[in-house]
Amino acid sequence: MKRFGIILAIFMVVVIVGCSVSSSKDNTNDDKKENTNATDDQQEEKSEQQELIIADQEIAASLDPVEPLTSSYLRNIGAAEALFKVNAKGEVEPSLAESAEEINDTTWEINLRTEASFWSGEAIDADAVIASLERSKSLDLQAEPFLNELSFTKVDDYTIQVETEHAKQPVPLNLSYYQTVIHNADKSYEDIDSMDLSGMYKVTSFSPAQKMELELNENYWGETPSIPKIVHEQISDAQTRALSVLSGSSDIAIKVPVTSLTQFAESDEAETISAPPANTQTIYLNLDQPQFENEKVRQALSWGLNREELVELGAEGQSTPVTTWLASNPTYEEAKNAVYPEYDPDKAEALLDEAGWGKDAEGTRSKDGETLTVKLMTWGDDQALGETIQNQWTQIGVQVEVQHGDYNLIQTARESGEWDASIEAWSTFGDEHALLTGQFSPDGSGNYGGYNDEQTNQLLDDLAEITDPQARRELALQINERVAEQAPVISLYPRPQLTAVSTKLNGFEAHFRQFEHTVHAGLSFGTE
Amino acid sequence: MLLIFSRKILEALLTLGLATSILFILIRLAPGDPVAIMIGQSSDVASSNTERYEQKLLELRSEFGLNQTIFQQYFIWMKQLILFDLGDSIHTGRSVMTEIADRLPATILLSVAALFIQIVLGILLGVLSALKFGRFFDHLTRFLCVLFASTPGFVIGLVLLSTFAVTFSTYEINTEAKLSRLWLPALTLGMIGAPQWIRTIRANMLTEFGQPYISSAVSRGLKYRRIVEHAFKNTLLPIVTMTGLSLTTLISGAVVIESIFSWPGIGKYALDSILLKDYPVIQGYALLMIALVIVIHLVIEIVYSFIDPRIHRKGEENVKKDY
Amino acid sequence: MLKKIINFKKSTSFIAGIILLCILFILIFGASIISPLDPVEQNAAERLQKPSLEHPLGTDRFGRDILTRTLYGGQNTLISSVVALSVALLIGLFVGLVAGLFHGTLLDAVLMRIIDVLLAFPFMVLAMIVAGLFGTSLFHLLIVVAAVWWVSFARLARSIALQVKSETSFAAAQILGASHLTLILKELLPKAAGPVLVFATFELGTLILSISALSFLGLGSQPPSPEWGSMLADGRDHFMQTPHILLGPSLFVILTVLAFNLIGEGLRDRLDPYEKFE
């Protein structure tokens, strides 16, 4: 009997020793990855870290920029560039383009950089850029909103003229989206040897949806970064991503859970950076349902939400309330508290009474024998948010059923029309007309609830015609307010965005679109 | 002999055909359009041109043959299958065969390692616990079995990961499937799966102790160690059965642990594909899993006939005490 | 030493299990008497509190008392998992015994192939189909669980049926011309019921945990109503921050499994053939 005990003990020892030996062996043998699992002492010995490891929820599954989202990942890690970029303040700046000039209301001229070239050494001239944009336009459906109304002609080798269908289209902004990254259209994107982009880092190895390694592009036109290598890894579990930065296995983790904040607060290894993104968590109401016919009911639902508490319980406090849709856009911050300036359950109850939904003794509201119910569908990280909304609406007498599940359920419900409300967060940054028509015009693809308001439609048409920037802005705000008053959608807060960054890394820039702006030349390693 | 062999093969093929066709129909009944998911979810700016979107949907649907009837689709799939082609993933456009071949080795490595730990823990603790029946050690083992069997996998996984990666800095978090990263997920899966082993082996040992041959051996004064060895030899059959079942569970069901340790196996990939409605991938994955189950069962039968020639004569599957 | 083991006759575990189960039942079904707090009312000011006198197991992310929720949640969990398990058990017993009785015939072969297929069938696909086509309530979750769980019972029942068939009493019944139904009910069922029931008591914990694994698909009890499986799944977000959040549901799952386990062990000691030889 004792023998068994001894065998067990020996086995345990062998397992533990074997494991630590094998992992330390790995440390010394594999000098390319010296820092990834080094202990503190070893880290101090190495003055300069060689590679920057980024842990992401998802990485590219293909190398072709026209495949969905591939270009956003390639751009995020410094492999691909578009003609323009948007800085952290929301301003458009030239990137691969040298400058842009507005010739008249429908014409722009873009000057390219003569010194810029693809990884292969081929020049990025007018022909190459036009070929790239045309390729995106014809193959990438998501590039369509930005490229469809633009036509490109070559003026000379390094100058392009852009004609727009409507007046005052923001051409540089359109050409800053990741869907428009410039790639060599003559090359094949089947493997890393033939792919040809322009970024400061070149892809050296790639396992789809697992790991991508990049090294410095020696011929880069701009400032050369100091970190020689980038590793982009797909670690899909959010808690594991947080742990990977905390343990020093990676240097940046994109989208760490808001619930991991205290773990980082207690650690010297890494910190979290919260950059409010430009999107709005929004409840979309299905206006075909009888209970939402009366706008008073919809308004009541908006008044009856304590957004401060929603941020606290649904986003661990890592966001700020907004009451109108456009307000999460950093350039429209003033609309934050418009229309519904405060939480007012009494007003909500009064509006519901006015609309004929009387409250019974048990606190539920009904009209003509029908109870006032809302079936709210949520997905992804919104489960807690859904439960908080349920609780708040219950207090004003609305019966809420929350269904949290896979996105397919929501999509199917929308097709069949059997849904009341669902939560979604669309980007609010971009051309106002495109954004607002996408959400609130009858044929907008983000207009799930079938909102069709004559006055709003008229204002949207006006917005397309106006050329003066100030007047345009005011009109956009007016539409934003009009929609908030009518409440086909209820705006809550920008979806939180938390990035974990190792304390060894300097120069990290928080950006409201972090997922495509992580790597830049200013990043460096060093102990402060 | 040849007759039996070819009958088995025929049966296996029949099972495979039946299972894949059921799955083929069922996944198409479930809500969600793979093409709409692929082009819809990722864009972050809503567009107002729905016409081109519809057009693109139709284009893609016909590209993947989704506009045909289920029977036509099934026929095409079968035709590809004969040429050992599982088709291309709708989501990534890559060949399903390559995608699976990229990930399966990692999963098999992890499963085998975890199985090894489960068996070792199971035999050691199971036998010891049976020998110390009714004593403190036995009670403790049984309690620990209950504890580990009723704790969610993610708790064990996250606690171990956080301890070894953050506190002790001895575990590296990346996406590679190398040996230095194997031990921790294997240990986790081993701990989750061990209780069932311990329980089964303990129960079988106790049953053997109750057999008359043991009583007579004891009364004849046979050596203690020899008796235990004899008893243990007779628990080999259930161990073989459980090996097969555990291996199947591990290969198909390690999603949570693979995901927590970012182990690049097939579990997470299959789950994602299921959520994305990537039909070719789900079909390829299911085909593989069902084939695997069939092969494992065949192997078990063969191993049985080696261990215990009686089984062969009786020609039946002897699961013995699985509880 | 060995003699002692063999002669160990009376098992106390059965009684211990029954007592533990009774205590759990009293706690769970007396939840409204034991705890004055509301299991669903949120209170943002008291969220994520550590265990204290007021909240013995702390509070969750919505400031709800975890002990209260665990007690109330037990009603949902226990009823649903026991129902699902019983349904699976009945199907499994029936299919397994039929397959065993008709061993070697086409029927047996077909049933065994169905079992093989279900063993390999991606569980999630089935869950998603049910969720999408029928709905996500706890009832639908039970359908999914029962639809796959019976397989292991069927395998066990079949193997026992095969053993019983080689016994003389079975042969005697057969010669006397008993019908198939009589053979199953009178000869096979009494022998198989015990072991399968014991096995089922061990499966309960796995089943409760599998409920939590499906909650990300939206399957299961719908908020705000508490249920152990979904409480465990929801607690994962805050688990690294405030581990106590899982303490309540975990503890009760463990105690429940322990109770059923003890009962199972006790049952086995009574039913197991090795007692006959003592």
Coordinates of N, CA and C in Angstrom, one line a residue, chain C residues 79-255:
Chain C
I79 N -35.3 20.8 -9.9 CA -36.4 20.3 -10.6 C -36.0 20.0 -12.1
S80 N -35.4 21.0 -12.7 CA -35.1 20.8 -14.1 C -34.1 19.7 -14.4
S81 N -33.0 19.6 -13.5 CA -32.0 18.6 -13.8 C -32.6 17.2 -13.5
V82 N -33.4 17.1 -12.5 CA -33.9 15.8 -12.1 C -34.9 15.3 -13.2
V83 N -35.7 16.3 -13.7 CA -36.6 15.9 -14.8 C -35.9 15.5 -16.0
A84 N -34.9 16.3 -16.4 CA -34.1 15.9 -17.6 C -33.4 14.6 -17.5
L85 N -32.9 14.4 -16.3 CA -32.2 13.1 -16.0 C -33.2 11.9 -16.1
S86 N -34.3 12.1 -15.5 CA -35.3 11.0 -15.5 C -35.8 10.7 -16.9
V87 N -36.0 11.7 -17.7 CA -36.4 11.5 -19.0 C -35.3 10.7 -19.8
A88 N -34.1 11.2 -19.6 CA -33.0 10.5 -20.3 C -32.9 9.1 -19.8
L89 N -33.1 8.9 -18.5 CA -32.9 7.6 -17.9 C -34.0 6.6 -18.5
L90 N -35.2 7.1 -18.6 CA -36.3 6.2 -19.1 C -36.0 5.8 -20.6
I91 N -35.6 6.8 -21.4 CA -35.3 6.5 -22.8 C -34.2 5.6 -22.8
G92 N -33.1 5.9 -22.1 CA -31.9 5.1 -22.1 C -32.2 3.6 -21.7
L93 N -32.9 3.5 -20.6 CA -33.2 2.1 -20.1 C -34.0 1.3 -21.2
F94 N -35.0 2.0 -21.7 CA -35.9 1.3 -22.7 C -35.0 0.9 -23.9
V95 N -34.3 1.9 -24.5 CA -33.6 1.6 -25.7 C -32.5 0.5 -25.4
G96 N -31.8 0.7 -24.3 CA -30.7 -0.2 -24.0 C -31.2 -1.6 -23.8
L97 N -32.4 -1.8 -23.1 CA -32.9 -3.1 -22.8 C -33.4 -3.8 -24.1
V98 N -34.1 -3.0 -24.9 CA -34.6 -3.5 -26.2 C -33.4 -4.0 -27.1
A99 N -32.4 -3.1 -27.1 CA -31.2 -3.5 -27.9 C -30.6 -4.8 -27.4
G100 N -30.5 -4.9 -26.0 CA -29.9 -6.1 -25.4 C -30.8 -7.3 -25.7
L101 N -32.1 -7.2 -25.6 CA -33.0 -8.3 -25.8 C -32.9 -8.8 -27.2
F102 N -32.8 -7.9 -28.1 CA -32.7 -8.3 -29.5 C -31.3 -8.3 -30.1
H103 N -30.4 -8.6 -29.2 CA -29.0 -8.6 -29.5 C -28.7 -9.5 -30.8
G104 N -28.0 -8.9 -31.7 CA -27.6 -9.7 -32.9 C -28.6 -9.5 -34.0
T105 N -29.7 -8.9 -33.8 CA -30.7 -8.7 -34.8 C -30.4 -7.3 -35.5
L106 N -31.2 -7.0 -36.5 CA -31.0 -5.7 -37.2 C -31.4 -4.6 -36.3
L107 N -32.4 -4.8 -35.4 CA -32.9 -3.7 -34.5 C -31.7 -3.3 -33.6
D108 N -31.0 -4.2 -33.1 CA -29.9 -3.9 -32.2 C -28.9 -3.1 -32.9
A109 N -28.6 -3.6 -34.1 CA -27.5 -2.9 -34.9 C -27.9 -1.5 -35.2
V110 N -29.2 -1.3 -35.5 CA -29.6 0.1 -35.8 C -29.5 1.0 -34.6
L111 N -30.0 0.4 -33.5 CA -30.0 1.2 -32.2 C -28.6 1.6 -31.8
M112 N -27.7 0.6 -32.0 CA -26.3 0.9 -31.6 C -25.7 1.9 -32.5
R113 N -26.0 1.9 -33.8 CA -25.5 2.9 -34.7 C -26.0 4.3 -34.3
I114 N -27.3 4.3 -33.9 CA -27.9 5.6 -33.5 C -27.1 6.2 -32.3
I115 N -26.8 5.2 -31.4 CA -26.0 5.6 -30.2 C -24.6 6.2 -30.6
D116 N -24.0 5.4 -31.5 CA -22.7 5.9 -32.0 C -22.7 7.3 -32.6
V117 N -23.8 7.5 -33.4 CA -23.9 8.8 -34.1 C -24.1 9.9 -33.0
L118 N -24.9 9.6 -32.0 CA -25.2 10.7 -31.0 C -24.0 10.9 -30.2
L119 N -23.2 9.9 -30.0 CA -22.0 10.1 -29.2 C -21.0 11.1 -29.9
A120 N -21.0 11.1 -31.2 CA -20.1 11.9 -31.9 C -20.7 13.2 -32.4
F121 N -22.0 13.3 -32.3 CA -22.8 14.4 -32.8 C -22.4 15.7 -32.1
P122 N -22.0 16.8 -32.8 CA -21.7 18.0 -32.1 C -22.9 18.5 -31.3
F123 N -22.8 18.4 -30.0 CA -23.8 18.8 -29.1 C -24.3 20.3 -29.3
M124 N -23.3 21.2 -29.6 CA -23.6 22.6 -29.8 C -24.6 22.8 -31.0
V125 N -24.4 22.0 -32.0 CA -25.2 22.1 -33.2 C -26.7 21.9 -32.8
L126 N -26.8 20.8 -32.1 CA -28.2 20.4 -31.6 C -28.8 21.6 -30.8
A127 N -28.0 22.1 -29.9 CA -28.4 23.1 -29.0 C -28.8 24.3 -29.7
M128 N -28.0 24.7 -30.7 CA -28.3 25.9 -31.5 C -29.6 25.7 -32.3
I129 N -29.8 24.5 -32.9 CA -31.0 24.3 -33.7 C -32.2 24.4 -32.8
V130 N -32.2 23.8 -31.6 CA -33.3 23.9 -30.7 C -33.6 25.4 -30.3
A131 N -32.5 26.1 -29.9 CA -32.6 27.4 -29.5 C -33.2 28.3 -30.6
G132 N -32.8 28.0 -31.8 CA -33.2 28.9 -33.0 C -34.6 28.5 -33.4
L133 N -34.9 27.3 -33.4 CA -36.2 26.9 -34.0 C -37.4 27.0 -33.0
F134 N -37.0 26.6 -31.7 CA -38.1 26.5 -30.8 C -38.1 27.5 -29.7
G135 N -36.9 28.0 -29.3 CA -36.9 29.0 -28.2 C -35.8 28.6 -27.2
T136 N -35.5 29.5 -26.3 CA -34.4 29.4 -25.4 C -34.7 29.1 -24.0
S137 N -35.9 28.8 -23.7 CA -36.3 28.6 -22.3 C -35.7 27.4 -21.7
L138 N -35.8 27.3 -20.4 CA -35.2 26.2 -19.6 C -35.8 24.9 -20.1
F139 N -37.1 24.9 -20.5 CA -37.7 23.7 -21.0 C -37.0 23.2 -22.2
H140 N -36.7 24.1 -23.1 CA -36.0 23.7 -24.4 C -34.6 23.2 -24.1
L141 N -34.0 23.8 -23.1 CA -32.7 23.3 -22.7 C -32.8 21.8 -22.3
L142 N -33.9 21.5 -21.5 CA -34.0 20.2 -21.0 C -34.2 19.2 -22.2
I143 N -34.9 19.6 -23.2 CA -35.0 18.7 -24.4 C -33.7 18.4 -25.0
V144 N -32.9 19.4 -25.1 CA -31.5 19.2 -25.7 C -30.7 18.2 -24.8
V145 N -30.8 18.5 -23.5 CA -30.0 17.6 -22.6 C -30.5 16.2 -22.6
A146 N -31.8 16.0 -22.6 CA -32.4 14.6 -22.5 C -32.1 13.9 -23.9
A147 N -32.1 14.7 -25.0 CA -31.9 14.1 -26.3 C -30.5 13.5 -26.5
V148 N -29.5 14.0 -25.7 CA -28.2 13.3 -25.9 C -27.8 12.5 -24.6
W149 N -28.4 12.8 -23.5 CA -27.9 12.2 -22.3 C -28.3 10.7 -22.2
W150 N -29.4 10.3 -22.8 CA -29.9 8.9 -22.7 C -28.9 7.9 -23.2
V151 N -28.0 8.4 -24.1 CA -27.1 7.4 -24.8 C -26.2 6.6 -23.8
S152 N -25.7 7.3 -22.8 CA -24.8 6.6 -21.9 C -25.6 5.6 -21.0
F153 N -26.8 6.0 -20.7 CA -27.7 5.0 -19.9 C -28.0 3.8 -20.8
A154 N -28.3 4.1 -22.1 CA -28.6 3.0 -23.0 C -27.5 2.0 -23.1
R155 N -26.3 2.5 -23.2 CA -25.1 1.6 -23.3 C -25.0 0.7 -22.1
L156 N -25.2 1.3 -21.0 CA -25.0 0.6 -19.7 C -26.1 -0.5 -19.6
A157 N -27.4 -0.1 -19.9 CA -28.5 -1.0 -19.8 C -28.3 -2.1 -20.7
R158 N -27.8 -1.9 -21.9 CA -27.7 -2.9 -22.9 C -26.6 -3.9 -22.4
S159 N -25.5 -3.5 -21.9 CA -24.5 -4.4 -21.4 C -25.0 -5.3 -20.3
I160 N -25.8 -4.7 -19.4 CA -26.4 -5.5 -18.3 C -27.4 -6.5 -18.9
A161 N -28.2 -6.1 -19.8 CA -29.1 -7.0 -20.4 C -28.4 -8.2 -21.0
L162 N -27.3 -7.9 -21.7 CA -26.5 -9.0 -22.3 C -26.0 -10.0 -21.2
Q163 N -25.6 -9.5 -20.1 CA -25.2 -10.3 -19.0 C -26.3 -11.2 -18.5
V164 N -27.5 -10.5 -18.2 CA -28.6 -11.2 -17.7 C -29.1 -12.3 -18.6
K165 N -29.0 -12.1 -19.9 CA -29.5 -13.1 -20.9 C -28.7 -14.4 -20.8
S166 N -27.5 -14.3 -20.3 CA -26.7 -15.6 -20.2 C -27.1 -16.3 -18.9
E167 N -27.9 -15.7 -18.0 CA -28.2 -16.4 -16.7 C -29.3 -17.4 -17.0
T168 N -29.4 -18.4 -16.1 CA -30.4 -19.5 -16.2 C -31.8 -19.0 -16.1
S169 N -32.0 -18.1 -15.1 CA -33.4 -17.7 -14.9 C -34.0 -17.1 -16.1
F170 N -33.2 -16.3 -16.9 CA -33.7 -15.7 -18.1 C -34.0 -16.8 -19.1
A171 N -33.1 -17.8 -19.2 CA -33.4 -18.9 -20.2 C -34.7 -19.6 -19.8
A172 N -34.9 -19.8 -18.5 CA -36.1 -20.5 -18.1 C -37.3 -19.7 -18.5
A173 N -37.3 -18.4 -18.2 CA -38.4 -17.6 -18.6 C -38.7 -17.6 -20.1
Q174 N -37.6 -17.7 -20.8 CA -37.8 -17.7 -22.3 C -38.4 -19.0 -22.7
I175 N -38.0 -20.1 -22.1 CA -38.5 -21.4 -22.5 C -40.0 -21.5 -22.1
L176 N -40.3 -20.9 -21.0 CA -41.7 -20.9 -20.6 C -42.6 -20.0 -21.5
G177 N -42.0 -19.4 -22.4 CA -42.8 -18.6 -23.4 C -43.2 -17.2 -23.0
A178 N -42.4 -16.6 -22.2 CA -42.7 -15.2 -21.9 C -42.6 -14.3 -23.1
S179 N -43.5 -13.3 -23.1 CA -43.4 -12.4 -24.3 C -42.2 -11.4 -24.1
H180 N -41.9 -10.7 -25.2 CA -40.8 -9.8 -25.1 C -41.0 -8.8 -24.0
L181 N -42.2 -8.3 -24.0 CA -42.5 -7.2 -22.9 C -42.3 -7.8 -21.5
T182 N -42.8 -9.0 -21.3 CA -42.6 -9.6 -20.0 C -41.1 -9.8 -19.7
L183 N -40.4 -10.3 -20.7 CA -39.0 -10.5 -20.5 C -38.3 -9.2 -20.1
I184 N -38.7 -8.1 -20.8 CA -38.0 -6.8 -20.4 C -38.5 -6.4 -19.0
L185 N -39.8 -6.4 -18.8 CA -40.2 -5.9 -17.5 C -39.9 -6.8 -16.3
K186 N -40.0 -8.1 -16.5 CA -39.8 -9.0 -15.4 C -38.4 -9.5 -15.2
E187 N -37.7 -9.6 -16.3 CA -36.3 -10.2 -16.2 C -35.2 -9.2 -16.2
L188 N -35.3 -8.3 -17.3 CA -34.2 -7.4 -17.5 C -34.3 -6.2 -16.6
L189 N -35.4 -5.5 -16.6 CA -35.6 -4.3 -15.9 C -35.1 -4.3 -14.4
P190 N -35.6 -5.3 -13.6 CA -35.2 -5.4 -12.2 C -33.6 -5.4 -12.1
K191 N -33.0 -6.1 -13.0 CA -31.5 -6.2 -12.8 C -30.8 -5.0 -13.3
A192 N -31.4 -4.3 -14.3 CA -30.7 -3.2 -14.9 C -31.0 -1.9 -14.1
A193 N -32.2 -1.8 -13.6 CA -32.6 -0.5 -13.0 C -31.6 0.0 -11.9
G194 N -31.2 -0.9 -11.0 CA -30.3 -0.5 -10.0 C -29.0 0.2 -10.5
P195 N -28.2 -0.6 -11.2 CA -26.9 0.0 -11.7 C -27.2 1.3 -12.5
V196 N -28.2 1.3 -13.3 CA -28.4 2.5 -14.2 C -28.8 3.7 -13.3
L197 N -29.6 3.4 -12.3 CA -30.0 4.5 -11.3 C -28.8 5.0 -10.6
V198 N -27.9 4.1 -10.2 CA -26.7 4.5 -9.4 C -25.9 5.4 -10.4
F199 N -25.7 4.9 -11.6 CA -24.9 5.7 -12.5 C -25.5 7.1 -12.7
A200 N -26.9 7.2 -12.8 CA -27.6 8.4 -12.9 C -27.2 9.4 -11.8
T201 N -27.2 8.9 -10.6 CA -26.9 9.8 -9.5 C -25.5 10.5 -9.7
F202 N -24.6 9.7 -10.3 CA -23.3 10.3 -10.5 C -23.3 11.4 -11.7
E203 N -24.2 11.2 -12.6 CA -24.3 12.1 -13.7 C -24.9 13.5 -13.4
L204 N -25.5 13.6 -12.3 CA -26.3 14.8 -12.0 C -25.4 16.1 -12.0
G205 N -24.2 16.0 -11.4 CA -23.3 17.1 -11.4 C -22.9 17.6 -12.8
T206 N -22.5 16.6 -13.6 CA -22.1 16.9 -15.0 C -23.2 17.6 -15.7
L207 N -24.4 17.1 -15.4 CA -25.6 17.7 -16.1 C -25.8 19.2 -15.7
I208 N -25.7 19.4 -14.4 CA -25.9 20.8 -13.9 C -24.8 21.7 -14.5
L209 N -23.6 21.2 -14.6 CA -22.5 22.0 -15.2 C -22.8 22.2 -16.7
S210 N -23.3 21.2 -17.4 CA -23.6 21.4 -18.8 C -24.6 22.4 -19.1
I211 N -25.5 22.6 -18.1 CA -26.5 23.7 -18.3 C -25.8 25.0 -18.3
S212 N -24.8 25.2 -17.5 CA -24.0 26.4 -17.5 C -23.2 26.6 -18.8
A213 N -22.8 25.5 -19.4 CA -22.0 25.6 -20.6 C -22.9 26.1 -21.8
L214 N -24.2 25.9 -21.7 CA -25.0 26.3 -22.8 C -25.6 27.7 -22.6
S215 N -25.4 28.3 -21.5 CA -26.1 29.6 -21.2 C -25.5 30.7 -22.2
F216 N -24.3 30.5 -22.8 CA -23.9 31.5 -23.7 C -24.6 31.5 -25.0
L217 N -25.3 30.4 -25.3 CA -26.2 30.4 -26.4 C -27.5 30.9 -26.1
G218 N -27.7 31.3 -24.8 CA -29.0 31.9 -24.4 C -30.0 30.8 -24.0
L219 N -29.5 29.5 -24.0 CA -30.4 28.5 -23.5 C -30.4 28.4 -22.0
G220 N -31.5 28.2 -21.4 CA -31.6 28.1 -20.0 C -32.6 29.0 -19.4
S221 N -32.6 29.1 -18.0 CA -33.5 29.9 -17.4 C -33.3 31.4 -17.8
Q222 N -34.4 32.1 -18.0 CA -34.2 33.4 -18.5 C -34.1 34.4 -17.3
P223 N -33.3 35.5 -17.5 CA -33.2 36.5 -16.4 C -34.5 37.1 -16.1
P224 N -34.7 37.6 -14.9 CA -33.7 37.6 -13.8 C -33.9 36.3 -12.9
S225 N -34.6 35.3 -13.4 CA -34.8 34.2 -12.5 C -33.5 33.4 -12.3
P226 N -33.2 33.0 -11.0 CA -31.9 32.4 -10.7 C -31.9 31.0 -11.0
E227 N -30.7 30.5 -11.4 CA -30.5 29.0 -11.7 C -29.0 28.8 -11.5
W228 N -28.6 27.7 -10.9 CA -27.2 27.5 -10.5 C -26.3 27.5 -11.7
G229 N -26.7 26.8 -12.8 CA -25.9 26.7 -14.0 C -25.6 28.1 -14.5
S230 N -26.6 28.9 -14.7 CA -26.4 30.2 -15.3 C -25.7 31.1 -14.3
M231 N -25.9 30.9 -13.0 CA -25.2 31.7 -12.0 C -23.7 31.5 -12.1
L232 N -23.3 30.2 -12.3 CA -21.9 29.9 -12.5 C -21.4 30.5 -13.7
A233 N -22.1 30.4 -14.8 CA -21.7 30.9 -16.1 C -21.5 32.5 -16.0
D234 N -22.5 33.1 -15.4 CA -22.5 34.6 -15.3 C -21.4 35.1 -14.4
G235 N -21.1 34.2 -13.4 CA -20.0 34.6 -12.4 C -18.6 34.7 -13.0
R236 N -18.5 34.0 -14.2 CA -17.2 33.9 -14.7 C -16.5 35.3 -15.0
D237 N -17.3 36.3 -15.4 CA -16.7 37.6 -15.7 C -16.0 38.2 -14.5
H238 N -16.6 38.0 -13.3 CA -16.0 38.7 -12.1 C -15.2 37.7 -11.3
F239 N -15.1 36.5 -11.8 CA -14.5 35.5 -10.9 C -13.0 35.8 -10.5
M240 N -12.2 36.4 -11.5 CA -10.9 36.7 -11.1 C -10.8 37.9 -10.2
Q241 N -11.8 38.7 -10.2 CA -11.8 39.9 -9.3 C -12.3 39.5 -7.9
T242 N -13.5 38.9 -7.9 CA -14.2 38.6 -6.7 C -14.6 37.1 -6.7
P243 N -13.6 36.3 -6.4 CA -13.9 34.8 -6.5 C -15.1 34.3 -5.7
H244 N -15.5 35.1 -4.6 CA -16.6 34.6 -3.8 C -17.9 34.5 -4.5
I245 N -17.9 35.2 -5.7 CA -19.2 35.2 -6.5 C -19.6 33.8 -6.9
L246 N -18.7 32.9 -7.0 CA -19.0 31.5 -7.4 C -19.3 30.6 -6.2
L247 N -18.9 31.1 -5.0 CA -19.0 30.3 -3.8 C -20.3 29.7 -3.6
G248 N -21.4 30.5 -3.7 CA -22.7 30.0 -3.4 C -23.2 28.9 -4.3
P249 N -23.3 29.2 -5.6 CA -23.7 28.1 -6.5 C -22.8 26.9 -6.5
S250 N -21.5 27.1 -6.4 CA -20.5 26.0 -6.4 C -20.8 25.1 -5.2
L251 N -20.9 25.8 -4.0 CA -21.1 25.0 -2.8 C -22.3 24.1 -2.9
F252 N -23.4 24.7 -3.4 CA -24.6 24.0 -3.4 C -24.6 22.9 -4.5
V253 N -23.9 23.1 -5.6 CA -23.8 22.1 -6.6 C -23.0 20.9 -6.0
I254 N -21.9 21.3 -5.3 CA -21.1 20.2 -4.7 C -21.9 19.4 -3.7
L255 N -22.6 20.1 -2.8 CA -23.3 19.4 -1.8 C -24.4 18.5 -2.4

